[in-house]
Structure formats: C-alpha cells, structure tokens
Amino acid sequence: MPFKHDFTPVALKDTNLFKPLKVGNTEVLQRVAMAPLSRFRADPQGNVPNKNWTEEYYRQRSQRPGTMIITEATFISAQAGGYDAAPGIWTEEQMEQWKKIFKAIHDNKSFVWVQMWALGRQAFPNNMARDGLRLDAPSADLYMSDKQKEVAKENNIAQHELTKEDIKQYIKDYVKAAKNSVESGADGVEIHSANGYLLNQFIDPKSNRRTDEYGGSIENRCRFALEVVDAVVDAIGAERTGIRLSPYGLFGNMSGGFEPSIVAHYAYLIGELEKRGIAGKRLAYIHLVEPSVTDLMLVEDQGEYKEGTNDFAYSIWKGPIIRAGNYALHPELVKEQVKDPRTLIAYGRYFISNPDIIDRLENGLPLNEQDRPTFYTPTAEGYIDYPNYNDALQLGWDKQ
C-alpha cells in the first residue's frame, strides 16, 4: 500500500492535542484516542479474541506511551451477541485472552477501555436461531429492515420485544462485563449506546414504540441507557465508566437528523449524566460520533449530515468529551476542536492503517492508505502488517 496521495498532512504538535489530560483514573499524555473498531478476527468458537494476532494488533497501536485505547465492540453476553467473529467478555476463556491484550497495552504505558456491546435487532437472525437465542428489540414489529425480517422468517425466529425482566437481565450482564473487564486489567469500560445497537434502539423513536416506562416520552426511552450507567457506576466506579452516543447516526435505521427533536433527546440524556456528575458520580467521559459520519459503511466524506452539530453537548456536560468523525483527513477541524480544553479526538480507520498515527499527527507525516477489503477478513494481512512511518519509507511506499 502507498501513502495517501490526495491529502496534505499538517503537524499538530503545537496544539492542545499534544497536552496531557485527566480521563477518569488515567492521565493521557496526548488527546488522541483510538476509536472502537470492529475487526471480526475473533475465534468463531466462543467469541474469544484471536490468540495469534490480536495481542500484537493492540500492542502496535498503543506504542506511544500515554495513549487511550478503546477496544473493538465486545459482547457482554451470548444473548447480546449474534456475530460469530466478534469478541466477548463473559467467559473465563475470553477473559484470559483479554488479560494478555491489556498487559501488552499497559506494558507500553498506555490505557485501555473496553467497549461493551449488545446488538439487539442488528443481530443476525440465522445465528440467533442456530444458537437457540432470542432476536431482541425494544419493539417486536419494528425490524431494522425488510431483509432482516425476511431472514428472521426464513429461520423461524421472530423479533422479541424485551420484557422488563429481560431488561433487568441485560443490566446484570453489563455489570458482569464491566467487572470482568476491570478484573482482566482494563482501566475502564465504554457503554456502547450508539450506532443503532440495543441501547440506541431504545432511545430512538424510530425503533421504540413501547407504551410502558421504557417507551413513549424521551425520558422513558432514555431510561434503559441510564439504568445501565447507574448500575455500572455502582459496580466499578464512575471514574472507570464512559459512554458513546451518536445523535445524528443513521446506521441500523436510526432517525438521525431526520427526527426534529433528536437534539432534545440527547440534551436530556447528557443532562442526566451531568446531574450525576454534579452529585459526585461524574463519568470519565462521553464519546460523541460526529454528524460527519452517519453510516459506518460509507467511506470518508460520504453521508455527512450538514445541518447539525454536537457542540450543544458542551453547554450541558462539563467533563471530558471525545469526538469521532473523519478527523484524520481534516486536521484543520482538529485544530479548532481541541481549543476546548476538555476535548479528545478519536481516530478510527486511519489508526488501523497507521499504528504510529500519533507520531504522524504530531509531526505532519504522510498517512498509510487503508486496505479496506481487509478491514473484516480473518487474516493477519490488513491487521498487523501495516508499517510504521520509517518502515514504510524502507518499503518505498513514498514512491508508489
């Protein structure tokens, strides 16, 4: 792979991006976070992180001391899953492999947060039917797509509307996964409430038409996410807990900016988190997906929602905020965003292709191009074979 040609790098070493910041119990030495990046390299038998490559993958990307690493999305239980090659953290075998990964990150003097994941209606119906599991959702009749409904029917499984007891069990599963993460050596956890997955499905009016205390009003639809927050905080501490939100996201058939009250939804949710902060239970951070990225499957600079911004969060939440959204190719935006002293920037796809991206951002060095076809393939190629900058020069990438 060559360097990316149609992009002019900018050195960011003189900006706040390269100043320390306290995040929970950790102090990052620069405000560059590795975004959670599903790579589908886990062992399909048991959702165990890959024993051959994953430790090295995270070791490479935590090489700069003081880096904040957010892991790939990680299932909190079998019922929360539905993708064979994604990792979990509910079994001893899974934990044993995560312990090695967390140690590799800590040996580099960097920090790691586990993103806790529950798919809800985005689970593959055929996998759930095969494994004797439910296909869960806030509302039984609101499928993510006609295709999803068709596959469910073909596999003789119907979408299951979560009962209150089911919700309580999910909360217990989040707590167990959080405890397992910390026990395995993680610095904290990130509650995944974004990108059209289960907690996001409850928040969004397009996927939640319940009439009980988990549906209807904004307050009710945010209840599940907040109950998870409270339970996890009580279990491992607010300083070890973060949350990810995507107000403008469309992935998973969410409303995004097409819902006129979407900012009100998230202003309420963030306001509730701030209330908890004032009361002494401030989360380590909130993590916001920018309106520049509304669909995870689109390439950079496609699908941007241009009529909204996440800036409203700063007037509500007074703790650290991570912003994620195609920042690698827009250093001019990074310069502006990090003027706020509470802001970190998460880099995703170009953290895949540039294990030393922090050095490159600091010094304005060219970026390795991505090999998109290998993002999700079960191979070492496209996973642990991207070179650092000097190694890329030795390979002649600058001449390609």
PDB file of C-alpha atoms in Angstrom, residues 117-300:
ATOM      1  CA  TRP A 117     -21.803  -4.179  23.195  1.00  0.00           C
ATOM      2  CA  ALA A 118     -25.327  -5.555  22.799  1.00  0.00           C
ATOM      3  CA  LEU A 119     -26.684  -5.868  19.261  1.00  0.00           C
ATOM      4  CA  GLY A 120     -30.440  -6.020  19.755  1.00  0.00           C
ATOM      5  CA  ARG A 121     -32.227  -6.179  16.418  1.00  0.00           C
ATOM      6  CA  GLN A 122     -28.938  -5.865  14.495  1.00  0.00           C
ATOM      7  CA  ALA A 123     -28.024  -9.445  15.415  1.00  0.00           C
ATOM      8  CA  PHE A 124     -28.009 -11.949  12.554  1.00  0.00           C
ATOM      9  CA  PRO A 125     -31.326 -13.816  12.859  1.00  0.00           C
ATOM     10  CA  ASN A 126     -29.834 -17.038  11.460  1.00  0.00           C
ATOM     11  CA  ASN A 127     -27.101 -17.035  14.111  1.00  0.00           C
ATOM     12  CA  MET A 128     -29.549 -16.408  16.945  1.00  0.00           C
ATOM     13  CA  ALA A 129     -31.849 -19.179  15.719  1.00  0.00           C
ATOM     14  CA  ARG A 130     -28.910 -21.575  15.332  1.00  0.00           C
ATOM     15  CA  ASP A 131     -27.753 -20.904  18.897  1.00  0.00           C
ATOM     16  CA  GLY A 132     -31.209 -21.027  20.474  1.00  0.00           C
ATOM     17  CA  LEU A 133     -31.133 -17.348  21.432  1.00  0.00           C
ATOM     18  CA  ARG A 134     -33.747 -14.600  21.099  1.00  0.00           C
ATOM     19  CA  LEU A 135     -33.692 -11.874  18.458  1.00  0.00           C
ATOM     20  CA  ASP A 136     -34.147  -8.959  20.855  1.00  0.00           C
ATOM     21  CA  ALA A 137     -35.530  -5.478  20.215  1.00  0.00           C
ATOM     22  CA  PRO A 138     -37.384  -2.702  22.027  1.00  0.00           C
ATOM     23  CA  SER A 139     -40.493  -3.374  19.918  1.00  0.00           C
ATOM     24  CA  ALA A 140     -41.402  -6.696  18.321  1.00  0.00           C
ATOM     25  CA  ASP A 141     -42.705  -5.404  14.995  1.00  0.00           C
ATOM     26  CA  LEU A 142     -40.057  -2.782  14.141  1.00  0.00           C
ATOM     27  CA  TYR A 143     -37.418  -4.705  12.213  1.00  0.00           C
ATOM     28  CA  MET A 144     -34.241  -2.947  11.143  1.00  0.00           C
ATOM     29  CA  SER A 145     -35.031  -3.693   7.501  1.00  0.00           C
ATOM     30  CA  ASP A 146     -37.225  -5.795   5.246  1.00  0.00           C
ATOM     31  CA  LYS A 147     -34.201  -8.004   4.613  1.00  0.00           C
ATOM     32  CA  GLN A 148     -33.732  -8.591   8.333  1.00  0.00           C
ATOM     33  CA  LYS A 149     -37.390  -9.510   8.668  1.00  0.00           C
ATOM     34  CA  GLU A 150     -37.147 -11.872   5.702  1.00  0.00           C
ATOM     35  CA  VAL A 151     -34.078 -13.658   7.128  1.00  0.00           C
ATOM     36  CA  ALA A 152     -35.793 -13.945  10.504  1.00  0.00           C
ATOM     37  CA  LYS A 153     -38.830 -15.547   8.869  1.00  0.00           C
ATOM     38  CA  GLU A 154     -36.644 -17.923   6.858  1.00  0.00           C
ATOM     39  CA  ASN A 155     -35.016 -19.066  10.103  1.00  0.00           C
ATOM     40  CA  ASN A 156     -38.264 -19.398  12.011  1.00  0.00           C
ATOM     41  CA  ILE A 157     -37.354 -16.747  14.568  1.00  0.00           C
ATOM     42  CA  ALA A 158     -39.395 -13.644  15.366  1.00  0.00           C
ATOM     43  CA  GLN A 159     -38.163 -10.393  16.816  1.00  0.00           C
ATOM     44  CA  HIS A 160     -38.671 -10.468  20.592  1.00  0.00           C
ATOM     45  CA  GLU A 161     -39.850  -7.373  22.458  1.00  0.00           C
ATOM     46  CA  LEU A 162     -37.816  -7.217  25.644  1.00  0.00           C
ATOM     47  CA  THR A 163     -39.786  -7.710  28.842  1.00  0.00           C
ATOM     48  CA  LYS A 164     -38.925  -5.775  31.986  1.00  0.00           C
ATOM     49  CA  GLU A 165     -37.274  -8.921  33.327  1.00  0.00           C
ATOM     50  CA  ASP A 166     -35.218  -9.187  30.139  1.00  0.00           C
ATOM     51  CA  ILE A 167     -34.080  -5.601  30.615  1.00  0.00           C
ATOM     52  CA  LYS A 168     -33.050  -6.332  34.196  1.00  0.00           C
ATOM     53  CA  GLN A 169     -31.007  -9.273  32.967  1.00  0.00           C
ATOM     54  CA  TYR A 170     -29.259  -7.129  30.362  1.00  0.00           C
ATOM     55  CA  ILE A 171     -28.339  -4.640  33.084  1.00  0.00           C
ATOM     56  CA  LYS A 172     -26.843  -7.509  35.116  1.00  0.00           C
ATOM     57  CA  ASP A 173     -24.917  -8.592  32.018  1.00  0.00           C
ATOM     58  CA  TYR A 174     -23.493  -5.082  31.554  1.00  0.00           C
ATOM     59  CA  VAL A 175     -22.408  -5.075  35.189  1.00  0.00           C
ATOM     60  CA  LYS A 176     -20.787  -8.502  34.898  1.00  0.00           C
ATOM     61  CA  ALA A 177     -18.964  -7.495  31.719  1.00  0.00           C
ATOM     62  CA  ALA A 178     -17.735  -4.301  33.396  1.00  0.00           C
ATOM     63  CA  LYS A 179     -16.452  -6.255  36.391  1.00  0.00           C
ATOM     64  CA  ASN A 180     -14.830  -8.832  34.104  1.00  0.00           C
ATOM     65  CA  SER A 181     -13.119  -6.045  32.174  1.00  0.00           C
ATOM     66  CA  VAL A 182     -11.640  -4.436  35.276  1.00  0.00           C
ATOM     67  CA  GLU A 183     -10.714  -7.823  36.737  1.00  0.00           C
ATOM     68  CA  SER A 184      -8.880  -8.586  33.491  1.00  0.00           C
ATOM     69  CA  GLY A 185      -6.889  -5.373  33.800  1.00  0.00           C
ATOM     70  CA  ALA A 186      -8.820  -2.746  31.823  1.00  0.00           C
ATOM     71  CA  ASP A 187      -8.702   0.851  33.022  1.00  0.00           C
ATOM     72  CA  GLY A 188     -12.420   1.238  32.374  1.00  0.00           C
ATOM     73  CA  VAL A 189     -15.345   0.497  30.096  1.00  0.00           C
ATOM     74  CA  GLU A 190     -17.328   2.353  27.468  1.00  0.00           C
ATOM     75  CA  ILE A 191     -21.078   1.692  27.335  1.00  0.00           C
ATOM     76  CA  HIS A 192     -21.998   1.406  23.662  1.00  0.00           C
ATOM     77  CA  SER A 193     -25.201   3.417  23.255  1.00  0.00           C
ATOM     78  CA  ALA A 194     -24.595   4.455  19.658  1.00  0.00           C
ATOM     79  CA  ASN A 195     -24.728   3.330  16.022  1.00  0.00           C
ATOM     80  CA  GLY A 196     -28.133   1.688  16.105  1.00  0.00           C
ATOM     81  CA  TYR A 197     -27.386  -1.036  18.649  1.00  0.00           C
ATOM     82  CA  LEU A 198     -29.600  -2.060  21.555  1.00  0.00           C
ATOM     83  CA  LEU A 199     -29.416   0.951  23.876  1.00  0.00           C
ATOM     84  CA  ASN A 200     -29.613   3.306  20.906  1.00  0.00           C
ATOM     85  CA  GLN A 201     -32.661   1.380  19.670  1.00  0.00           C
ATOM     86  CA  PHE A 202     -34.443   2.144  22.918  1.00  0.00           C
ATOM     87  CA  ILE A 203     -33.583   5.862  22.714  1.00  0.00           C
ATOM     88  CA  ASP A 204     -34.714   6.315  19.108  1.00  0.00           C
ATOM     89  CA  PRO A 205     -38.438   6.795  18.345  1.00  0.00           C
ATOM     90  CA  LYS A 206     -37.993   5.023  15.009  1.00  0.00           C
ATOM     91  CA  SER A 207     -37.196   1.722  16.717  1.00  0.00           C
ATOM     92  CA  ASN A 208     -39.075   2.066  20.027  1.00  0.00           C
ATOM     93  CA  ARG A 209     -42.858   2.202  20.155  1.00  0.00           C
ATOM     94  CA  ARG A 210     -43.310   0.754  23.608  1.00  0.00           C
ATOM     95  CA  THR A 211     -46.073   2.029  25.863  1.00  0.00           C
ATOM     96  CA  ASP A 212     -44.508   1.138  29.236  1.00  0.00           C
ATOM     97  CA  GLU A 213     -41.910   3.081  31.234  1.00  0.00           C
ATOM     98  CA  TYR A 214     -39.276   2.284  28.578  1.00  0.00           C
ATOM     99  CA  GLY A 215     -41.186   3.906  25.712  1.00  0.00           C
ATOM    100  CA  GLY A 216     -43.180   6.948  24.701  1.00  0.00           C
ATOM    101  CA  SER A 217     -41.524  10.026  26.181  1.00  0.00           C
ATOM    102  CA  ILE A 218     -37.880  10.982  25.756  1.00  0.00           C
ATOM    103  CA  GLU A 219     -37.374  10.346  29.461  1.00  0.00           C
ATOM    104  CA  ASN A 220     -38.768   6.830  29.169  1.00  0.00           C
ATOM    105  CA  ARG A 221     -36.787   5.927  26.062  1.00  0.00           C
ATOM    106  CA  CYS A 222     -33.553   7.046  27.737  1.00  0.00           C
ATOM    107  CA  ARG A 223     -34.328   5.067  30.887  1.00  0.00           C
ATOM    108  CA  PHE A 224     -32.612   1.810  29.880  1.00  0.00           C
ATOM    109  CA  ALA A 225     -29.325   3.520  28.983  1.00  0.00           C
ATOM    110  CA  LEU A 226     -29.330   5.494  32.221  1.00  0.00           C
ATOM    111  CA  GLU A 227     -30.118   2.408  34.283  1.00  0.00           C
ATOM    112  CA  VAL A 228     -27.124   0.693  32.686  1.00  0.00           C
ATOM    113  CA  VAL A 229     -24.960   3.716  33.502  1.00  0.00           C
ATOM    114  CA  ASP A 230     -26.088   3.741  37.132  1.00  0.00           C
ATOM    115  CA  ALA A 231     -25.577   0.002  37.593  1.00  0.00           C
ATOM    116  CA  VAL A 232     -22.112   0.014  36.003  1.00  0.00           C
ATOM    117  CA  VAL A 233     -21.046   3.069  38.010  1.00  0.00           C
ATOM    118  CA  ASP A 234     -22.189   1.405  41.226  1.00  0.00           C
ATOM    119  CA  ALA A 235     -20.214  -1.714  40.272  1.00  0.00           C
ATOM    120  CA  ILE A 236     -16.862  -0.287  39.133  1.00  0.00           C
ATOM    121  CA  GLY A 237     -16.985   3.478  39.751  1.00  0.00           C
ATOM    122  CA  ALA A 238     -17.867   6.497  37.639  1.00  0.00           C
ATOM    123  CA  GLU A 239     -14.190   7.209  37.008  1.00  0.00           C
ATOM    124  CA  ARG A 240     -13.957   3.868  35.163  1.00  0.00           C
ATOM    125  CA  THR A 241     -17.094   4.405  33.060  1.00  0.00           C
ATOM    126  CA  GLY A 242     -17.662   6.210  29.751  1.00  0.00           C
ATOM    127  CA  ILE A 243     -20.487   6.164  27.216  1.00  0.00           C
ATOM    128  CA  ARG A 244     -20.693   6.501  23.433  1.00  0.00           C
ATOM    129  CA  LEU A 245     -23.564   8.303  21.677  1.00  0.00           C
ATOM    130  CA  SER A 246     -24.347   9.050  18.018  1.00  0.00           C
ATOM    131  CA  PRO A 247     -27.089  11.707  17.904  1.00  0.00           C
ATOM    132  CA  TYR A 248     -27.070  12.056  14.108  1.00  0.00           C
ATOM    133  CA  GLY A 249     -26.385   8.435  13.210  1.00  0.00           C
ATOM    134  CA  LEU A 250     -28.481   6.614  10.606  1.00  0.00           C
ATOM    135  CA  PHE A 251     -26.738   3.233  10.799  1.00  0.00           C
ATOM    136  CA  GLY A 252     -29.126   0.479  11.845  1.00  0.00           C
ATOM    137  CA  ASN A 253     -32.067   2.508  10.525  1.00  0.00           C
ATOM    138  CA  MET A 254     -31.929   5.191  13.216  1.00  0.00           C
ATOM    139  CA  SER A 255     -33.586   8.612  12.906  1.00  0.00           C
ATOM    140  CA  GLY A 256     -30.535  10.867  12.969  1.00  0.00           C
ATOM    141  CA  GLY A 257     -31.161  14.450  11.936  1.00  0.00           C
ATOM    142  CA  PHE A 258     -34.421  13.496  10.246  1.00  0.00           C
ATOM    143  CA  GLU A 259     -36.001  13.476  13.717  1.00  0.00           C
ATOM    144  CA  PRO A 260     -36.677  17.173  14.606  1.00  0.00           C
ATOM    145  CA  SER A 261     -36.364  16.506  18.336  1.00  0.00           C
ATOM    146  CA  ILE A 262     -33.138  14.490  18.154  1.00  0.00           C
ATOM    147  CA  VAL A 263     -31.076  17.175  19.903  1.00  0.00           C
ATOM    148  CA  ALA A 264     -33.694  17.299  22.654  1.00  0.00           C
ATOM    149  CA  HIS A 265     -33.293  13.547  23.120  1.00  0.00           C
ATOM    150  CA  TYR A 266     -29.559  13.780  23.632  1.00  0.00           C
ATOM    151  CA  ALA A 267     -29.661  17.041  25.544  1.00  0.00           C
ATOM    152  CA  TYR A 268     -31.897  15.277  28.065  1.00  0.00           C
ATOM    153  CA  LEU A 269     -29.646  12.206  28.245  1.00  0.00           C
ATOM    154  CA  ILE A 270     -26.446  14.234  28.589  1.00  0.00           C
ATOM    155  CA  GLY A 271     -28.171  16.466  31.132  1.00  0.00           C
ATOM    156  CA  GLU A 272     -28.976  13.413  33.241  1.00  0.00           C
ATOM    157  CA  LEU A 273     -25.318  12.380  33.069  1.00  0.00           C
ATOM    158  CA  GLU A 274     -24.281  15.878  34.146  1.00  0.00           C
ATOM    159  CA  LYS A 275     -26.689  15.725  37.105  1.00  0.00           C
ATOM    160  CA  ARG A 276     -24.946  12.558  38.190  1.00  0.00           C
ATOM    161  CA  GLY A 277     -21.613  14.298  37.770  1.00  0.00           C
ATOM    162  CA  ILE A 278     -22.664  17.185  39.991  1.00  0.00           C
ATOM    163  CA  ALA A 279     -23.819  14.633  42.565  1.00  0.00           C
ATOM    164  CA  GLY A 280     -20.326  13.090  42.688  1.00  0.00           C
ATOM    165  CA  LYS A 281     -20.710  10.355  40.064  1.00  0.00           C
ATOM    166  CA  ARG A 282     -19.201  12.015  37.011  1.00  0.00           C
ATOM    167  CA  LEU A 283     -18.406   9.636  34.187  1.00  0.00           C
ATOM    168  CA  ALA A 284     -14.846   9.593  32.928  1.00  0.00           C
ATOM    169  CA  TYR A 285     -16.033  10.887  29.547  1.00  0.00           C
ATOM    170  CA  ILE A 286     -18.749  10.938  26.944  1.00  0.00           C
ATOM    171  CA  HIS A 287     -17.874   9.939  23.392  1.00  0.00           C
ATOM    172  CA  LEU A 288     -19.778  11.526  20.514  1.00  0.00           C
ATOM    173  CA  VAL A 289     -19.909  10.390  16.899  1.00  0.00           C
ATOM    174  CA  GLU A 290     -19.938  13.474  14.710  1.00  0.00           C
ATOM    175  CA  PRO A 291     -22.619  14.215  12.075  1.00  0.00           C
ATOM    176  CA  SER A 292     -19.833  13.841   9.521  1.00  0.00           C
ATOM    177  CA  VAL A 293     -20.245  10.068   9.999  1.00  0.00           C
ATOM    178  CA  THR A 294     -23.874   8.947   9.862  1.00  0.00           C
ATOM    179  CA  ASP A 295     -23.340   5.454   8.417  1.00  0.00           C
ATOM    180  CA  LEU A 296     -20.406   3.229   9.384  1.00  0.00           C
ATOM    181  CA  MET A 297     -20.381   1.515   5.979  1.00  0.00           C
ATOM    182  CA  LEU A 298     -19.775   4.674   3.955  1.00  0.00           C
ATOM    183  CA  VAL A 299     -16.302   5.902   3.044  1.00  0.00           C
ATOM    184  CA  GLU A 300     -14.895   9.150   4.386  1.00  0.00           C
TER     185      GLU A 300
END
